[in-house]
C-alpha positions as a LaTeX table, in Angstrom:
\begin{tabular}{lrrr}
\hline
Residue & $x$ (\AA) & $y$ (\AA) & $z$ (\AA) \\
\hline
Met1 & 53.56 & $-40.02$ & 36.65 \\
Val2 & 52.09 & $-42.35$ & 34.28 \\
Phe3 & 52.66 & $-42.91$ & 31.26 \\
Val4 & 50.99 & $-44.44$ & 28.08 \\
Ala5 & 52.70 & $-46.31$ & 25.14 \\
Gly6 & 51.23 & $-45.01$ & 21.88 \\
Gly7 & 47.92 & $-46.34$ & 19.99 \\
Phe8 & 47.07 & $-48.64$ & 23.76 \\
Ala9 & 45.74 & $-44.64$ & 25.37 \\
Ser10 & 43.39 & $-44.61$ & 22.56 \\
Gln11 & 41.91 & $-48.67$ & 23.49 \\
Pro12 & 38.94 & $-48.86$ & 26.11 \\
Ile13 & 39.69 & $-50.99$ & 29.27 \\
Leu14 & 37.00 & $-53.51$ & 29.68 \\
Ala15 & 36.44 & $-55.82$ & 31.54 \\
Ala16 & 35.95 & $-58.75$ & 29.47 \\
Asp17 & 33.74 & $-61.32$ & 30.16 \\
Ile18 & 34.87 & $-65.31$ & 29.27 \\
Ala19 & 31.63 & $-67.04$ & 29.47 \\
Ala20 & 29.68 & $-65.07$ & 27.47 \\
Gly21 & 33.10 & $-64.79$ & 24.74 \\
Lys22 & 32.73 & $-69.04$ & 24.68 \\
Ser23 & 29.00 & $-68.85$ & 24.39 \\
Lys24 & 29.41 & $-66.54$ & 21.32 \\
Ser25 & 32.31 & $-68.37$ & 19.85 \\
Thr26 & 30.05 & $-71.01$ & 18.90 \\
Thr27 & 30.27 & $-70.37$ & 15.32 \\
Cys28 & 34.34 & $-69.50$ & 15.49 \\
Gly29 & 35.30 & $-72.90$ & 16.00 \\
Ala30 & 33.77 & $-74.57$ & 12.75 \\
Cys31 & 37.13 & $-73.12$ & 11.49 \\
His32 & 39.11 & $-72.07$ & 14.33 \\
Gly33 & 38.55 & $-75.60$ & 16.32 \\
Gly34 & 36.33 & $-75.79$ & 19.07 \\
Asn35 & 38.94 & $-75.84$ & 21.41 \\
Gly36 & 40.57 & $-72.98$ & 19.33 \\
Ile37 & 42.94 & $-74.77$ & 17.51 \\
Ser38 & 42.13 & $-75.79$ & 13.92 \\
Ile39 & 42.78 & $-78.73$ & 11.84 \\
Ile40 & 42.05 & $-76.70$ & 8.59 \\
Pro41 & 45.38 & $-75.86$ & 7.75 \\
Met42 & 44.78 & $-72.25$ & 6.00 \\
Tyr43 & 42.85 & $-70.96$ & 9.65 \\
Pro44 & 44.85 & $-69.87$ & 12.85 \\
Asn45 & 44.77 & $-71.22$ & 16.01 \\
Leu46 & 43.35 & $-68.71$ & 18.68 \\
Ala47 & 44.23 & $-70.72$ & 21.44 \\
Gly48 & 46.15 & $-68.61$ & 24.04 \\
Gln49 & 46.98 & $-65.67$ & 21.25 \\
Lys50 & 47.19 & $-62.30$ & 22.98 \\
Glu51 & 44.21 & $-61.07$ & 23.46 \\
Gln52 & 45.01 & $-57.35$ & 22.71 \\
Tyr53 & 45.93 & $-59.05$ & 19.33 \\
Leu54 & 42.56 & $-60.76$ & 18.72 \\
Val55 & 40.68 & $-57.58$ & 19.73 \\
Leu56 & 42.90 & $-55.41$ & 17.80 \\
Gln57 & 42.36 & $-58.03$ & 14.02 \\
Met58 & 38.50 & $-58.49$ & 14.84 \\
Lys59 & 38.07 & $-55.45$ & 14.72 \\
Ala60 & 40.48 & $-54.78$ & 12.11 \\
Phe61 & 38.09 & $-57.23$ & 10.22 \\
Arg62 & 34.75 & $-55.76$ & 10.94 \\
Asp63 & 35.72 & $-52.61$ & 10.00 \\
Gly64 & 37.36 & $-53.13$ & 6.82 \\
Glu65 & 40.67 & $-52.34$ & 7.39 \\
Arg66 & 41.65 & $-55.87$ & 6.85 \\
Lys67 & 39.64 & $-57.94$ & 4.00 \\
Asn68 & 38.45 & $-61.28$ & 4.17 \\
Ile69 & 35.91 & $-63.43$ & 2.53 \\
Ser70 & 35.74 & $-65.44$ & 5.10 \\
Met71 & 36.19 & $-63.42$ & 8.54 \\
Ser72 & 34.99 & $-59.75$ & 7.15 \\
Pro73 & 31.20 & $-61.03$ & 6.99 \\
Met74 & 31.70 & $-63.19$ & 10.17 \\
Ala75 & 32.99 & $-59.72$ & 12.19 \\
Ala76 & 31.00 & $-57.60$ & 10.15 \\
Gly77 & 28.18 & $-57.90$ & 13.10 \\
Leu78 & 30.34 & $-57.87$ & 15.96 \\
Ser79 & 30.20 & $-55.08$ & 18.54 \\
Asp80 & 33.20 & $-53.90$ & 20.39 \\
Thr81 & 31.78 & $-55.76$ & 23.23 \\
Asp82 & 31.46 & $-59.21$ & 21.42 \\
Ile83 & 35.22 & $-58.75$ & 20.02 \\
Ala84 & 36.27 & $-58.03$ & 23.74 \\
Asn85 & 34.60 & $-61.21$ & 25.28 \\
Ile86 & 35.20 & $-63.19$ & 22.45 \\
Ser87 & 39.03 & $-62.79$ & 22.74 \\
Ala88 & 39.56 & $-62.80$ & 25.88 \\
Tyr89 & 37.90 & $-65.99$ & 25.93 \\
Tyr90 & 40.46 & $-67.50$ & 23.18 \\
Ala91 & 43.16 & $-65.60$ & 24.85 \\
Ser92 & 42.43 & $-68.10$ & 27.44 \\
Leu93 & 42.59 & $-71.51$ & 26.06 \\
Asp94 & 45.91 & $-73.63$ & 26.40 \\
Pro95 & 47.84 & $-73.24$ & 23.28 \\
Ser96 & 48.03 & $-76.79$ & 22.90 \\
Gly97 & 44.18 & $-76.96$ & 22.49 \\
Lys98 & 44.29 & $-79.07$ & 26.33 \\
\hline
\end{tabular}
């Protein structure tokens, strides 16, 4: 028997491409740092964040459920695949910045 926690059954399981996420994340680095550690206090560190959390947040920005003057336009053009890849990339990074 298989049980699925609420909310996750509707999320497709994608095999994310970390290399593609790194390539697509170059713009993100301006605010979140090239290694996922932001040097700007108002922007969060993304290195080592949980992948599913990053997916949900970027989709919320893209879909208008969450609004931010910087992130909403940045996420607007991202596909689900782009979001999965970028999230996998940042989740793979060392949260210490090394």
